[in-house]
Coordinates of C-alpha atoms in Angstrom, one line a residue:
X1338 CA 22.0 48.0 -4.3
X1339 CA 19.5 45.8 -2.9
X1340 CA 16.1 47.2 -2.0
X1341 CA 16.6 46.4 1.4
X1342 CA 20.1 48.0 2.0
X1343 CA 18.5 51.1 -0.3
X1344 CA 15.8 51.6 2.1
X1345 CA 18.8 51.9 5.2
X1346 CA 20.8 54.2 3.7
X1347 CA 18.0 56.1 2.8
X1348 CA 16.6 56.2 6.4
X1349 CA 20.5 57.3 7.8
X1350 CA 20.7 59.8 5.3
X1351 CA 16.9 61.4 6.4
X1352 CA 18.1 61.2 10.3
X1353 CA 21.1 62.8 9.6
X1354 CA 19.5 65.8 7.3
X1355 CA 17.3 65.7 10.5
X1356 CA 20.3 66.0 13.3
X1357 CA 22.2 68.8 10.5
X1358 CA 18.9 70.5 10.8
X1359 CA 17.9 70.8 14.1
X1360 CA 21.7 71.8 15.3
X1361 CA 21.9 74.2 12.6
X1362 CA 17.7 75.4 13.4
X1363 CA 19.0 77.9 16.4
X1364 CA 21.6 79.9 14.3
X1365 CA 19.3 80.9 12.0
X1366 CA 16.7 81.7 15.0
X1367 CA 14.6 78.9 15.0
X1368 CA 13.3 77.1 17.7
X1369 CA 15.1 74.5 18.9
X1370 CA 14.1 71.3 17.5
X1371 CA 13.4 67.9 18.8
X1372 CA 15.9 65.9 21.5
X1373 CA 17.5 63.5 21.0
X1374 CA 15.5 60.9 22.8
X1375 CA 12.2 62.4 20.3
X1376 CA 14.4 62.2 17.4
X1377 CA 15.3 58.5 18.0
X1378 CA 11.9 57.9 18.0
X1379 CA 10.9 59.4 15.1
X1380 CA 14.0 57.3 13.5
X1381 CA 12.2 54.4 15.0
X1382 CA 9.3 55.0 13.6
X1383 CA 10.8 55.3 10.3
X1384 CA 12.3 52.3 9.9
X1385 CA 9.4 50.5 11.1
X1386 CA 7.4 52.2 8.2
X1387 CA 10.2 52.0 5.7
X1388 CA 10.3 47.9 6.5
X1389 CA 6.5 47.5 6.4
X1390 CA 6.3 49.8 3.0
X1391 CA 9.1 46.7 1.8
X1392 CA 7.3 43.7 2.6
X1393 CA 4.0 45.0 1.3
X1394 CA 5.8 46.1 -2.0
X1395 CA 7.3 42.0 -2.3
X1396 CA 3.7 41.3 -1.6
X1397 CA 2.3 43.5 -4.5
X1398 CA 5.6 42.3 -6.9
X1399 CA 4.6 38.5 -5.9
X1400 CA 0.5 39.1 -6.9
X1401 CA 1.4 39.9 -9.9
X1402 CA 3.8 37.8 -10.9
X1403 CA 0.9 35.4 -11.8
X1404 CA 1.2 32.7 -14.5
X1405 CA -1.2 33.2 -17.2
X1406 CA -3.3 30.6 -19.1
X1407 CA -1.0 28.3 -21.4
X1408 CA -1.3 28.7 -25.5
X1409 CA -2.4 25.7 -27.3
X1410 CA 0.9 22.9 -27.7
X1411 CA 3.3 23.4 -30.5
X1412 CA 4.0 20.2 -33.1
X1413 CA 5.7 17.5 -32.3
X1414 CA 9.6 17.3 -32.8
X1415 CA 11.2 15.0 -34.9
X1416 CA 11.6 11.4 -33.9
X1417 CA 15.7 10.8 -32.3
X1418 CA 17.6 7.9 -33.5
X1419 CA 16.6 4.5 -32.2
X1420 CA 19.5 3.2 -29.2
X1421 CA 21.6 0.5 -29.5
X1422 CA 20.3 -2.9 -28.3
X1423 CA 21.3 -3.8 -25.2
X1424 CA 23.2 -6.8 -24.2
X1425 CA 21.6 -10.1 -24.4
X1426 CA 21.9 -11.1 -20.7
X1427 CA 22.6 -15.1 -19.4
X1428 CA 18.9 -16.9 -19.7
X1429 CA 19.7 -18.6 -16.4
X1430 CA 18.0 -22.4 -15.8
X1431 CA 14.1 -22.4 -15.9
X1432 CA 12.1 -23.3 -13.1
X1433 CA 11.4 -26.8 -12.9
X1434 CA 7.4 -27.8 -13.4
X1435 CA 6.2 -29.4 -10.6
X1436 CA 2.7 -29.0 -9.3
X1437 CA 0.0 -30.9 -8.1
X1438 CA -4.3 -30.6 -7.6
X1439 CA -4.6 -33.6 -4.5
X1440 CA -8.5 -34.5 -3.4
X1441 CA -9.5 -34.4 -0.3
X1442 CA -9.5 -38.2 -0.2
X1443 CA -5.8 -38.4 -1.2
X1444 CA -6.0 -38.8 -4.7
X1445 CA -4.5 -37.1 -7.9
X1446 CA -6.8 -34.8 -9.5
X1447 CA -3.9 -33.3 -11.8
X1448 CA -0.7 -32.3 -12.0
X1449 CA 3.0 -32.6 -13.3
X1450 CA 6.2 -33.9 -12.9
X1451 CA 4.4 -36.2 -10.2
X1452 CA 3.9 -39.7 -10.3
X1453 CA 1.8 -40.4 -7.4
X1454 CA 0.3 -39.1 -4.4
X1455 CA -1.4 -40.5 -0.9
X1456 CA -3.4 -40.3 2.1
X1457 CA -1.2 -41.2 5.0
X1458 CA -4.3 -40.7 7.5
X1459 CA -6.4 -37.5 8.5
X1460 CA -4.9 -34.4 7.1
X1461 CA -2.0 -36.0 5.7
X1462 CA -0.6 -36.7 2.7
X1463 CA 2.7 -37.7 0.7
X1464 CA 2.9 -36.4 -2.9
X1465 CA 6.1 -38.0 -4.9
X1466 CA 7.6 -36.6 -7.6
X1467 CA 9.9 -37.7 -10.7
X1468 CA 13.0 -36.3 -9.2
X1469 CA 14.7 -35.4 -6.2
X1470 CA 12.9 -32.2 -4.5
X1471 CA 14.5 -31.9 -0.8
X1472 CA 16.4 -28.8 -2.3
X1473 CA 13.1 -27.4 -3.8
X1474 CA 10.7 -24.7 -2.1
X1475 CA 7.0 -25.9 -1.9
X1476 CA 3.7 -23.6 -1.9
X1477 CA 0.3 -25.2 -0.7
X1478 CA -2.8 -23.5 -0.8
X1479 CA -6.5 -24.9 0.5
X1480 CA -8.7 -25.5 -2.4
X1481 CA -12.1 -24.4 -2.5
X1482 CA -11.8 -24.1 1.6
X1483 CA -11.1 -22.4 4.4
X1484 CA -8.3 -23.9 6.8
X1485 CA -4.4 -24.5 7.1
X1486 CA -1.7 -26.2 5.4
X1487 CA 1.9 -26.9 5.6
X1488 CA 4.2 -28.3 3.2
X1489 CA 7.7 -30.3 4.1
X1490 CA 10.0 -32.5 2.8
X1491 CA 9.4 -36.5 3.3
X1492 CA 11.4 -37.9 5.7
X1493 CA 13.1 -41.1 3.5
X1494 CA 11.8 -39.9 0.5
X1495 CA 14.0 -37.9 -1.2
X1496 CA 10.9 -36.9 -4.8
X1497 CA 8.3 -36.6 -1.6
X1498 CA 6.6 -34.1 0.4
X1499 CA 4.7 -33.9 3.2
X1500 CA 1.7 -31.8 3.1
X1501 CA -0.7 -31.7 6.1
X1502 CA -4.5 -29.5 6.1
X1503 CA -6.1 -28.2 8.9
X1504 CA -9.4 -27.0 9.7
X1505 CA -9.8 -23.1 11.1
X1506 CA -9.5 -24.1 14.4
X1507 CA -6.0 -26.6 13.7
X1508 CA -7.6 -30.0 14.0
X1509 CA -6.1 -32.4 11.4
X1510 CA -8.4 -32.3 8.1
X1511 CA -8.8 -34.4 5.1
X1512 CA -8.8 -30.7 3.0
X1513 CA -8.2 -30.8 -0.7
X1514 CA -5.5 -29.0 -1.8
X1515 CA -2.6 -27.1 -4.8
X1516 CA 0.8 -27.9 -4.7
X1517 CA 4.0 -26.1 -6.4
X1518 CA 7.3 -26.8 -6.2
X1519 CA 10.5 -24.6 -6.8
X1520 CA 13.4 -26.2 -7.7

């Protein structure tokens, strides 16, 4: 039985020795024992002990069910058998290698996959490529400054972008900058 339900039946059994004894307690010229109403508090009372003698007997279970300091750590096992090798996947086309370092004044400081670049006026600039890029993604980053930039394909030139630089407060630049393109 479970401590719990061990404690109730306990508890009925100890009210009803009670009720047995205090019907029987006048036969045998006793005094008449307790009412009812006493003896259903004194059951009260009971149970309330019984349940507060359980929970402080988890409590003293659960202190010492401490864990104690670890031992020093065995050998090591034995090394398993090496997995087979996993399926070579497709390589898939690299990335095509087109970037570019533009001056401030329009000019190519280095780069590749380009063949030239230009300074259309201030804050923009055309930089053409060896190959088609309108399908491409293009990154541009300020270099060595603070300020904006966007990057854009060429209108009517399909190996061209459009990259314009900004200062902090959006007026048209001459701003050296980095170029990558994704094809």
């Amino acid at each position: 039985m479970r401590r719990s339900r061990r404690t109730t039946f306990l508890v009925l059994v100890t009210v009803a020795a009670l009720l047995c004894a205090s019907m029987l307690a006048p036969a045998f010229g006793a005094p008449q024992a307790t009412s009812a109403a006493s003896l259903a508090k004194k059951l009260a009372s009971t149970l309330k002990i019984a349940k507060r003698a359980d929970r402080n007997a988890k409590r003293a279970i659960k202190g010492l069910q401490v864990e104690g300091k670890r031992g020093p750590a065995g050998p090591p096992g034995a090394t398993g058998a090496a997995g087979a090798a996993g399926a070579k996947g497709d390589q898939g086309a690299p990335a095509t290698r087109l970037w570019a370092v533009i001056n401030a004044s329009g000019t190519t400081s280095r780069g590749a996959g380009l063949t030239g670049s230009a300074k259309l006026s201030a804050g923009q600039y055309e930089v053409v490529f060896d190959r088609d890029v309108t399908a491409c993604s293009y990154q541009v980053t300020m270099a060595l400054t603070t300020g904006e930039s966007i990057a854009q394909p060429r209108s009517g030139v399909p190996s061209g972008v459009f990259v314009g630089t900004f200062s902090s407060t959006g007026a048209a630049s001459d701003r050296a900058f980095h170029l990558a393109v994704f094809c």
